[in-house]
mmCIF file of C-alpha atoms and ligand atoms in Angstrom:
data_model
loop_
_atom_site.group_PDB
_atom_site.id
_atom_site.type_symbol
_atom_site.label_atom_id
_atom_site.label_comp_id
_atom_site.label_asym_id
_atom_site.label_seq_id
_atom_site.Cartn_x
_atom_site.Cartn_y
_atom_site.Cartn_z
ATOM 1 C CA MET A 148 13.837 -0.109 -51.548
ATOM 2 C CA VAL A 149 14.221 -3.420 -52.882
ATOM 3 C CA LEU A 150 10.903 -4.365 -54.983
ATOM 4 C CA HIS A 151 10.458 -7.918 -54.662
ATOM 5 C CA TYR A 152 9.230 -11.093 -53.037
ATOM 6 C CA PRO A 153 11.595 -11.764 -50.211
ATOM 7 C CA SER A 154 10.473 -15.187 -50.081
ATOM 8 C CA VAL A 155 11.448 -15.905 -54.168
ATOM 9 C CA ARG A 156 14.669 -17.193 -54.079
ATOM 10 C CA ARG A 157 15.255 -16.007 -50.753
ATOM 11 C CA SER A 158 18.775 -16.448 -50.598
ATOM 12 C CA ASN A 159 19.445 -13.318 -52.701
ATOM 13 C CA TRP A 160 17.667 -11.079 -50.430
ATOM 14 C CA TRP A 161 19.484 -12.666 -47.282
ATOM 15 C CA LEU A 162 22.670 -11.737 -48.872
ATOM 16 C CA LEU A 163 21.570 -7.989 -49.647
ATOM 17 C CA CYS A 164 20.158 -7.881 -46.066
ATOM 18 C CA GLU A 165 23.640 -9.065 -44.915
ATOM 19 C CA ALA A 166 25.351 -6.530 -47.050
ATOM 20 C CA ALA A 167 22.966 -3.799 -45.910
ATOM 21 C CA ARG A 168 23.730 -4.711 -42.136
ATOM 22 C CA SER A 169 27.697 -4.270 -42.608
ATOM 23 C CA CYS A 170 27.305 -0.979 -44.460
ATOM 24 C CA GLY A 171 24.501 0.590 -42.108
ATOM 25 C CA ILE A 172 21.898 0.835 -45.067
ATOM 26 C CA ARG A 173 18.230 0.155 -44.342
ATOM 27 C CA LEU A 174 16.497 -1.788 -46.834
ATOM 28 C CA ALA A 175 12.776 -1.938 -46.918
ATOM 29 C CA THR A 176 10.686 -4.411 -49.148
ATOM 30 C CA TRP A 177 7.761 -3.248 -51.199
ATOM 31 C CA GLU A 178 5.798 -5.844 -52.750
ATOM 32 C CA PRO A 179 4.751 -4.867 -56.740
ATOM 33 C CA HIS A 180 1.448 -6.011 -56.857
ATOM 34 C CA ARG A 181 0.920 -2.923 -54.018
ATOM 35 C CA LEU A 182 2.146 -0.256 -56.431
ATOM 36 C CA GLN A 183 -0.249 2.285 -57.883
ATOM 37 C CA VAL A 184 0.138 5.283 -60.126
ATOM 38 C CA HIS A 185 -2.231 8.006 -59.281
ATOM 39 C CA CYS A 186 -3.139 10.415 -62.281
ATOM 40 C CA MET A 187 -5.224 13.303 -62.204
ATOM 41 C CA ASP A 188 -5.082 16.946 -63.713
ATOM 42 C CA GLY A 189 -1.597 18.607 -62.615
ATOM 43 C CA GLU A 190 -0.346 15.808 -60.538
ATOM 44 C CA ILE A 191 0.569 12.464 -61.070
ATOM 45 C CA SER A 192 2.258 10.187 -58.297
ATOM 46 C CA GLY A 193 3.374 6.856 -57.444
ATOM 47 C CA CYS A 194 1.580 5.121 -54.824
ATOM 48 C CA TYR A 195 2.328 2.415 -52.255
ATOM 49 C CA ASP A 196 -0.874 0.858 -50.230
ATOM 50 C CA GLY A 197 -2.605 3.992 -51.792
ATOM 51 C CA LYS A 198 -0.304 6.764 -50.187
ATOM 52 C CA PRO A 199 1.835 8.758 -52.589
ATOM 53 C CA VAL A 200 5.595 7.766 -51.938
ATOM 54 C CA ARG A 201 9.096 8.578 -53.465
ATOM 55 C CA PRO A 202 11.732 6.326 -52.594
ATOM 56 C CA GLY A 203 15.406 7.420 -52.610
ATOM 57 C CA VAL A 204 16.872 4.447 -54.292
ATOM 58 C CA VAL A 205 15.019 1.560 -55.879
ATOM 59 C CA LEU A 206 16.370 -2.072 -56.552
ATOM 60 C CA HIS A 207 13.879 -4.201 -58.520
ATOM 61 C CA ARG A 208 14.131 -7.867 -58.815
ATOM 62 C CA THR A 209 11.855 -10.423 -60.796
ATOM 63 C CA VAL A 210 9.337 -7.959 -61.698
ATOM 64 C CA ALA A 211 8.720 -9.398 -65.085
ATOM 65 C CA ALA A 212 5.052 -10.243 -64.333
ATOM 66 C CA PHE A 213 4.698 -6.711 -63.282
ATOM 67 C CA GLN A 214 5.343 -4.791 -66.340
ATOM 68 C CA GLY A 215 2.344 -2.691 -66.484
ATOM 69 C CA ILE A 216 2.473 -0.862 -63.242
ATOM 70 C CA VAL A 217 6.304 -1.372 -62.790
ATOM 71 C CA ALA A 218 7.792 0.315 -65.556
ATOM 72 C CA PRO A 219 5.617 3.414 -65.339
ATOM 73 C CA ALA A 220 6.130 3.858 -61.609
ATOM 74 C CA LEU A 221 9.706 3.377 -61.656
ATOM 75 C CA LYS A 222 10.055 5.976 -64.548
ATOM 76 C CA LEU A 223 7.845 8.317 -62.993
ATOM 77 C CA TRP A 224 9.792 8.254 -59.820
ATOM 78 C CA ALA A 225 13.295 8.531 -61.693
ATOM 79 C CA SER A 226 11.675 11.678 -63.168
ATOM 80 C CA GLU A 227 11.543 12.859 -59.755
ATOM 81 C CA GLY A 228 15.014 12.282 -58.579
ATOM 82 C CA THR A 229 14.705 8.300 -57.141
ATOM 83 C CA VAL A 230 17.685 6.386 -58.269
ATOM 84 C CA VAL A 231 16.456 3.546 -60.150
ATOM 85 C CA LEU A 232 19.068 1.009 -60.802
ATOM 86 C CA ASN A 233 18.686 -1.013 -64.024
ATOM 87 C CA GLU A 234 16.417 1.124 -65.986
ATOM 88 C CA PRO A 235 13.091 -0.395 -66.789
ATOM 89 C CA ASP A 236 12.925 -0.911 -70.471
ATOM 90 C CA ALA A 237 16.190 -1.887 -70.435
ATOM 91 C CA ALA A 238 15.643 -4.321 -67.546
ATOM 92 C CA TYR A 239 12.371 -5.853 -69.486
ATOM 93 C CA ARG A 240 14.387 -5.790 -73.057
ATOM 94 C CA SER A 241 16.953 -8.303 -71.163
ATOM 95 C CA ARG A 242 14.051 -10.751 -70.590
ATOM 96 C CA ASP A 243 13.913 -11.479 -74.035
ATOM 97 C CA LYS A 244 16.694 -13.499 -75.844
ATOM 98 C CA LEU A 245 16.195 -11.836 -79.145
ATOM 99 C CA LEU A 246 16.187 -8.120 -78.121
ATOM 100 C CA THR A 247 19.351 -8.756 -76.127
ATOM 101 C CA TYR A 248 20.940 -10.435 -79.289
ATOM 102 C CA LEU A 249 20.023 -7.219 -81.211
ATOM 103 C CA ALA A 250 21.468 -4.945 -78.832
ATOM 104 C CA LEU A 251 24.779 -7.015 -78.493
ATOM 105 C CA HIS A 252 24.747 -7.401 -82.321
ATOM 106 C CA ARG A 253 24.646 -3.450 -82.508
ATOM 107 C CA ALA A 254 27.471 -3.000 -79.884
ATOM 108 C CA GLN A 255 29.697 -5.831 -81.823
ATOM 109 C CA VAL A 256 29.642 -8.067 -78.839
ATOM 110 C CA PRO A 257 30.098 -12.022 -79.911
ATOM 111 C CA ILE A 258 26.818 -13.706 -79.840
ATOM 112 C CA VAL A 259 25.834 -17.388 -80.864
ATOM 113 C CA HIS A 260 24.355 -18.074 -84.432
ATOM 114 C CA THR A 261 20.656 -17.697 -83.825
ATOM 115 C CA ILE A 262 17.476 -17.993 -85.725
ATOM 116 C CA ALA A 263 14.563 -16.504 -83.824
ATOM 117 C CA PHE A 264 10.808 -17.387 -85.146
ATOM 118 C CA VAL A 265 7.278 -18.130 -84.053
ATOM 119 C CA GLU A 266 7.040 -21.266 -86.202
ATOM 120 C CA PRO A 267 9.902 -22.809 -87.703
ATOM 121 C CA SER A 268 9.957 -24.361 -90.952
ATOM 122 C CA GLU A 269 12.360 -26.253 -93.260
ATOM 123 C CA GLU A 270 13.461 -22.955 -94.932
ATOM 124 C CA ALA A 271 13.870 -21.045 -92.016
ATOM 125 C CA MET A 272 15.895 -23.272 -90.172
ATOM 126 C CA GLN A 273 18.126 -23.868 -93.226
ATOM 127 C CA PRO A 274 21.185 -21.943 -91.867
ATOM 128 C CA LEU A 275 21.420 -24.360 -89.186
ATOM 129 C CA ALA A 276 20.966 -27.507 -91.335
ATOM 130 C CA ASP A 277 24.591 -28.617 -91.277
ATOM 131 C CA HIS A 278 24.871 -28.484 -87.528
ATOM 132 C CA ARG A 279 25.114 -31.345 -85.530
ATOM 133 C CA GLY A 280 23.019 -30.405 -82.259
ATOM 134 C CA VAL A 281 20.629 -27.864 -82.215
ATOM 135 C CA ILE A 282 19.135 -26.041 -79.087
ATOM 136 C CA LEU A 283 15.667 -24.443 -78.977
ATOM 137 C CA LYS A 284 14.733 -21.797 -75.965
ATOM 138 C CA PRO A 285 11.715 -20.052 -75.395
ATOM 139 C CA ALA A 286 12.673 -16.198 -75.875
ATOM 140 C CA HIS A 287 11.218 -15.573 -72.284
ATOM 141 C CA GLY A 288 12.924 -18.555 -70.601
ATOM 142 C CA VAL A 289 14.648 -18.732 -67.167
ATOM 143 C CA ARG A 290 16.897 -21.307 -65.656
ATOM 144 C CA GLY A 291 16.817 -23.312 -68.609
ATOM 145 C CA GLU A 292 12.822 -23.885 -68.621
ATOM 146 C CA GLY A 293 11.230 -24.878 -71.884
ATOM 147 C CA ILE A 294 14.826 -25.369 -73.623
ATOM 148 C CA ARG A 295 15.499 -28.972 -75.671
ATOM 149 C CA ALA A 296 18.281 -29.932 -77.698
ATOM 150 C CA PHE A 297 18.039 -31.864 -81.053
ATOM 151 C CA GLY A 298 20.454 -33.931 -83.079
ATOM 152 C CA SER A 299 19.907 -31.729 -85.962
ATOM 153 C CA ALA A 300 17.329 -29.174 -87.071
ATOM 154 C CA GLY A 301 15.224 -31.860 -88.926
ATOM 155 C CA GLU A 302 14.789 -33.476 -85.778
ATOM 156 C CA LEU A 303 13.891 -30.135 -84.156
ATOM 157 C CA LEU A 304 11.088 -29.754 -86.765
ATOM 158 C CA THR A 305 9.941 -33.314 -86.189
ATOM 159 C CA ALA A 306 9.775 -32.614 -82.549
ATOM 160 C CA TRP A 307 7.840 -29.107 -83.217
ATOM 161 C CA GLU A 308 5.504 -31.131 -85.636
ATOM 162 C CA GLY A 309 4.818 -33.155 -82.728
ATOM 163 C CA GLY A 310 3.769 -30.860 -80.456
ATOM 164 C CA CYS A 311 7.076 -29.446 -78.352
ATOM 165 C CA GLY A 312 7.263 -25.708 -77.848
ATOM 166 C CA GLN A 313 4.140 -24.519 -79.290
ATOM 167 C CA ARG A 314 1.913 -23.730 -76.340
ATOM 168 C CA SER A 315 4.247 -21.894 -73.880
ATOM 169 C CA PRO A 316 3.016 -20.724 -70.481
ATOM 170 C CA LEU A 317 5.849 -17.982 -70.359
ATOM 171 C CA SER A 318 3.848 -15.332 -72.287
ATOM 172 C CA LEU A 319 0.485 -13.901 -73.068
ATOM 173 C CA ALA A 320 1.610 -13.142 -76.259
ATOM 174 C CA ARG A 321 2.453 -16.133 -78.609
ATOM 175 C CA GLU A 322 6.119 -17.054 -77.080
ATOM 176 C CA HIS A 323 8.655 -16.654 -79.681
ATOM 177 C CA TYR A 324 11.627 -19.085 -79.998
ATOM 178 C CA VAL A 325 15.530 -18.817 -80.446
ATOM 179 C CA ALA A 326 17.417 -22.005 -82.329
ATOM 180 C CA GLN A 327 20.905 -22.233 -82.137
ATOM 181 C CA PRO A 328 23.797 -24.603 -82.730
ATOM 182 C CA LEU A 329 24.621 -26.612 -79.665
ATOM 183 C CA VAL A 330 28.167 -25.287 -79.024
ATOM 184 C CA GLY A 331 30.371 -27.927 -78.005
ATOM 185 C CA GLY A 332 27.610 -30.243 -77.570
ATOM 186 C CA GLY A 333 26.228 -28.245 -74.763
ATOM 187 C CA GLY A 334 26.750 -29.056 -70.676
ATOM 188 C CA ARG A 335 29.265 -26.361 -70.084
ATOM 189 C CA ASP A 336 28.959 -22.519 -69.803
ATOM 190 C CA LEU A 337 30.337 -19.431 -67.785
ATOM 191 C CA ARG A 338 28.737 -17.098 -65.673
ATOM 192 C CA ALA A 339 29.472 -13.626 -65.027
ATOM 193 C CA PHE A 340 28.261 -10.810 -62.704
ATOM 194 C CA VAL A 341 28.776 -7.485 -63.716
ATOM 195 C CA VAL A 342 28.323 -4.270 -61.497
ATOM 196 C CA SER A 343 28.896 -0.788 -62.902
ATOM 197 C CA GLY A 344 31.065 -1.704 -65.655
ATOM 198 C CA ALA A 345 33.230 -4.072 -63.657
ATOM 199 C CA CYS A 346 32.949 -7.969 -63.734
ATOM 200 C CA VAL A 347 32.805 -8.892 -59.961
ATOM 201 C CA ALA A 348 32.295 -12.827 -60.207
ATOM 202 C CA LEU A 349 33.135 -15.333 -62.639
ATOM 203 C CA MET A 350 32.527 -18.933 -62.601
ATOM 204 C CA GLN A 351 32.619 -21.969 -65.052
ATOM 205 C CA ARG A 352 29.504 -24.316 -64.883
ATOM 206 C CA GLN A 353 29.415 -28.106 -65.391
ATOM 207 C CA ALA A 354 25.795 -29.346 -66.083
ATOM 208 C CA ALA A 355 24.754 -32.645 -64.389
ATOM 209 C CA SER A 356 25.497 -35.881 -66.487
ATOM 210 C CA GLY A 357 23.340 -36.320 -69.540
ATOM 211 C CA GLU A 358 22.375 -32.676 -69.191
ATOM 212 C CA VAL A 359 22.971 -29.995 -71.934
ATOM 213 C CA ARG A 360 21.998 -26.947 -69.485
ATOM 214 C CA ALA A 361 24.436 -25.850 -67.308
ATOM 215 C CA ASN A 362 22.145 -23.966 -64.797
ATOM 216 C CA LEU A 363 22.879 -24.282 -61.473
ATOM 217 C CA ALA A 364 18.981 -24.853 -60.736
ATOM 218 C CA LEU A 365 19.407 -28.055 -62.827
ATOM 219 C CA GLY A 366 22.297 -29.460 -60.621
ATOM 220 C CA ALA A 367 25.264 -27.849 -62.669
ATOM 221 C CA THR A 368 28.723 -27.904 -60.820
ATOM 222 C CA PRO A 369 30.090 -24.492 -60.236
ATOM 223 C CA THR A 370 33.962 -23.523 -60.717
ATOM 224 C CA ARG A 371 35.480 -20.131 -59.711
ATOM 225 C CA LEU A 372 37.301 -18.318 -62.444
ATOM 226 C CA SER A 373 39.474 -15.922 -62.502
ATOM 227 C CA LEU A 374 38.454 -12.245 -63.219
ATOM 228 C CA ASP A 375 41.462 -12.097 -65.902
ATOM 229 C CA HIS A 376 39.679 -14.397 -67.622
ATOM 230 C CA PRO A 377 38.639 -12.939 -71.412
ATOM 231 C CA ALA A 378 34.917 -13.891 -70.525
ATOM 232 C CA ALA A 379 34.996 -10.808 -68.034
ATOM 233 C CA SER A 380 35.353 -8.289 -70.712
ATOM 234 C CA THR A 381 32.914 -9.820 -72.779
ATOM 235 C CA ALA A 382 30.544 -9.805 -70.217
ATOM 236 C CA VAL A 383 31.173 -6.238 -69.468
ATOM 237 C CA ALA A 384 30.637 -5.392 -73.144
ATOM 238 C CA ALA A 385 27.403 -7.143 -72.970
ATOM 239 C CA LEU A 386 25.942 -5.178 -69.804
ATOM 240 C CA GLU A 387 27.046 -1.767 -71.421
ATOM 241 C CA ALA A 388 25.228 -2.984 -74.803
ATOM 242 C CA CYS A 389 22.270 -3.668 -72.894
ATOM 243 C CA ARG A 390 22.774 -0.490 -70.987
ATOM 244 C CA LEU A 391 22.451 -2.075 -67.789
ATOM 245 C CA ASP A 392 23.524 -1.222 -64.376
ATOM 246 C CA TYR A 393 24.109 -4.577 -63.141
ATOM 247 C CA GLY A 394 23.257 -8.112 -63.887
ATOM 248 C CA GLY A 395 24.342 -11.613 -64.795
ATOM 249 C CA VAL A 396 25.748 -12.642 -68.311
ATOM 250 C CA ASP A 397 25.863 -16.252 -69.594
ATOM 251 C CA LEU A 398 28.752 -16.877 -72.220
ATOM 252 C CA ILE A 399 30.029 -19.859 -73.982
ATOM 253 C CA GLU A 400 33.177 -20.731 -75.201
ATOM 254 C CA ASP A 401 32.969 -21.999 -79.330
ATOM 255 C CA ASP A 402 35.751 -24.334 -80.742
ATOM 256 C CA ASP A 403 38.030 -21.284 -81.807
ATOM 257 C CA GLY A 404 37.952 -20.047 -78.351
ATOM 258 C CA THR A 405 35.793 -16.965 -78.764
ATOM 259 C CA VAL A 406 33.326 -16.092 -76.001
ATOM 260 C CA ARG A 407 30.096 -15.626 -77.093
ATOM 261 C CA VAL A 408 27.119 -14.422 -74.772
ATOM 262 C CA LEU A 409 24.090 -16.558 -74.620
ATOM 263 C CA GLU A 410 22.025 -14.213 -72.260
ATOM 264 C CA VAL A 411 22.090 -11.110 -70.371
ATOM 265 C CA ASP A 412 19.592 -11.195 -67.169
ATOM 266 C CA ALA A 413 19.044 -7.953 -65.319
ATOM 267 C CA TRP A 414 17.395 -10.024 -62.426
ATOM 268 C CA ALA A 415 19.820 -12.774 -62.254
ATOM 269 C CA GLY A 416 20.121 -14.380 -59.194
ATOM 270 C CA PHE A 417 23.490 -13.987 -57.316
ATOM 271 C CA ALA A 418 23.498 -16.311 -54.261
ATOM 272 C CA GLY A 419 24.818 -18.965 -56.328
ATOM 273 C CA ILE A 420 27.838 -17.355 -57.987
ATOM 274 C CA SER A 421 28.510 -15.590 -54.581
ATOM 275 C CA ALA A 422 28.733 -19.032 -52.906
ATOM 276 C CA ALA A 423 30.947 -20.367 -55.895
ATOM 277 C CA THR A 424 33.356 -17.397 -55.841
ATOM 278 C CA GLY A 425 33.494 -16.040 -52.924
ATOM 279 C CA GLU A 426 32.768 -12.611 -54.207
ATOM 280 C CA ASP A 427 30.456 -10.167 -52.360
ATOM 281 C CA VAL A 428 27.937 -9.348 -55.286
ATOM 282 C CA ALA A 429 25.264 -7.990 -53.108
ATOM 283 C CA GLY A 430 27.777 -5.613 -51.278
ATOM 284 C CA ALA A 431 28.999 -4.326 -54.742
ATOM 285 C CA ILE A 432 25.391 -3.843 -55.968
ATOM 286 C CA LEU A 433 24.483 -1.545 -52.714
ATOM 287 C CA GLN A 434 27.895 0.128 -53.179
ATOM 288 C CA LEU A 435 26.895 1.275 -56.580
ATOM 289 C CA ALA A 436 23.115 2.206 -55.147
ATOM 290 C CA MET A 437 25.234 4.323 -52.158
ATOM 291 C CA THR A 438 27.382 5.971 -54.706
ATOM 292 C CA ARG A 439 24.398 6.906 -57.111
ATOM 293 C CA ARG A 440 22.577 8.400 -54.358
ATOM 294 C CA LEU A 441 25.224 10.309 -53.045
ATOM 295 C CA GLY A 442 26.364 11.502 -56.530
ATOM 296 C CA ASP A 443 22.929 12.899 -57.108
ATOM 297 C CA ARG A 444 22.438 14.518 -53.722
ATOM 298 C CA LEU A 445 25.852 16.277 -54.691
ATOM 299 C CA GLY A 446 24.899 17.054 -58.254
ATOM 300 C CA GLY A 447 21.459 18.306 -56.903
ATOM 301 C CA ARG A 448 23.425 20.918 -54.309
ATOM 302 C CA LEU A 449 25.960 21.813 -56.485
ATOM 303 C CA GLY A 450 23.442 22.436 -59.400
ATOM 304 C CA GLY A 451 21.417 24.650 -56.967
ATOM 305 C CA ARG A 452 24.479 26.813 -55.954
ATOM 306 C CA LEU A 453 25.744 27.276 -59.363
ATOM 307 C CA GLY A 454 22.122 27.990 -60.424
ATOM 308 C CA GLY A 455 21.843 30.832 -57.241
ATOM 309 C CA THR A 456 25.249 31.966 -58.667
ATOM 310 C CA ALA A 457 24.081 32.616 -62.197
ATOM 311 C CA THR A 458 20.835 34.332 -61.031
HETATM 312 N N1 ADP B 907 23.871 -22.573 -77.903
HETATM 313 C C1 ADP B 907 24.315 -23.095 -77.088
HETATM 314 N N2 ADP B 907 25.223 -24.054 -77.091
HETATM 315 C C2 ADP B 907 25.494 -24.767 -75.850
HETATM 316 N N3 ADP B 907 24.551 -24.773 -74.890
HETATM 317 C C3 ADP B 907 23.720 -24.201 -74.383
HETATM 318 C C4 ADP B 907 23.612 -23.066 -75.744
HETATM 319 N N4 ADP B 907 22.329 -22.325 -75.412
HETATM 320 C C5 ADP B 907 22.179 -22.369 -74.118
HETATM 321 N N5 ADP B 907 22.844 -23.589 -73.618
HETATM 322 C C6 ADP B 907 23.008 -24.177 -72.233
HETATM 323 O O1 ADP B 907 21.511 -24.017 -71.706
HETATM 324 C C7 ADP B 907 21.540 -23.276 -70.752
HETATM 325 C C8 ADP B 907 20.202 -22.434 -70.729
HETATM 326 O O2 ADP B 907 20.324 -21.368 -71.702
HETATM 327 P P1 ADP B 907 20.230 -19.873 -71.671
HETATM 328 O O3 ADP B 907 20.388 -19.334 -72.886
HETATM 329 O O4 ADP B 907 21.092 -19.378 -70.224
HETATM 330 O O5 ADP B 907 18.736 -19.522 -71.118
HETATM 331 P P2 ADP B 907 18.065 -19.700 -69.683
HETATM 332 O O6 ADP B 907 17.231 -18.038 -69.581
HETATM 333 O O7 ADP B 907 17.005 -20.571 -69.772
HETATM 334 O O8 ADP B 907 19.092 -19.685 -68.615
HETATM 335 C C9 ADP B 907 23.055 -22.360 -70.629
HETATM 336 O O9 ADP B 907 23.385 -22.183 -69.291
HETATM 337 C C10 ADP B 907 23.774 -23.276 -71.465
HETATM 338 O O10 ADP B 907 24.074 -24.557 -70.558
HETATM 339 MG MG1 MG B 908 20.647 -18.740 -68.125
#
């Protein structure tokens, strides 16, 4: 079961359908707003359109707006034996760039020097004062939205006082931001897709002329990279640090050649990277889903038999 809206970034859904057809899997779509959790004495159940249900495997995509109902429902099903790829808390954590950097830092995965704040000030921005080029990003931003680059931390402060960034529509709570040195002047980065501890696709992205953000959605040009590239192992370490089964990782090579993580995204689209690299990312995700499901079933049977022997 795929929890998502098929019409939102439809090409990812088509790729999943195509991969499912070729390996004989039946995929169903459930729309997040049609989930319920029914609670009463002695019983609690996850429901879809009012009916108690328990899917075998769940893939969830871009369900950020539905955290309140999706996370409890997925956890409930997982406790009853459903295979939920990308544990909900880990997936939601990865939507926040600051929480992602904390997880990466704990696991000693290289990150870009970052200051996170709700309101910047001269004192707060001091560590970035000597950098020529600073980038400002909403912590929950996607596809480059809400990002701005400045010549210096001072310019960022002036723009902030002029009203930039203070009223983000991205979050009900006041959005926090991250500021970083603009590595290499911006305009180029790397995107990896990792599934089950292996980097399955890797590309370099070159931003459109005059643009610092190398998101494909903003017109960047992708080039396939070999999976031997050092970014592949950094991306794998990043997914492991964030405790995700699969996802996209944005990386950037600094002046010393160290590959640093910019972002981890549990709900990253894979249509762009699949087209650019020719890799079957959707197939790899479904393969993982099947392997987990089979493993759980065998584990359950074996557990039952061992239990029977013991008594
Ligand atoms: N510190 C940085 N230095 C240089 N370029 C950056 C930096 N941070 C982000 N970028 C550029 O901006 C793009 C968007 O930033 P990212 O952190 O991935 O946020 P989003 O979630 O909006 O994609 C990146 O793909 C990269 O091209
Ligand atoms: Mg990104």
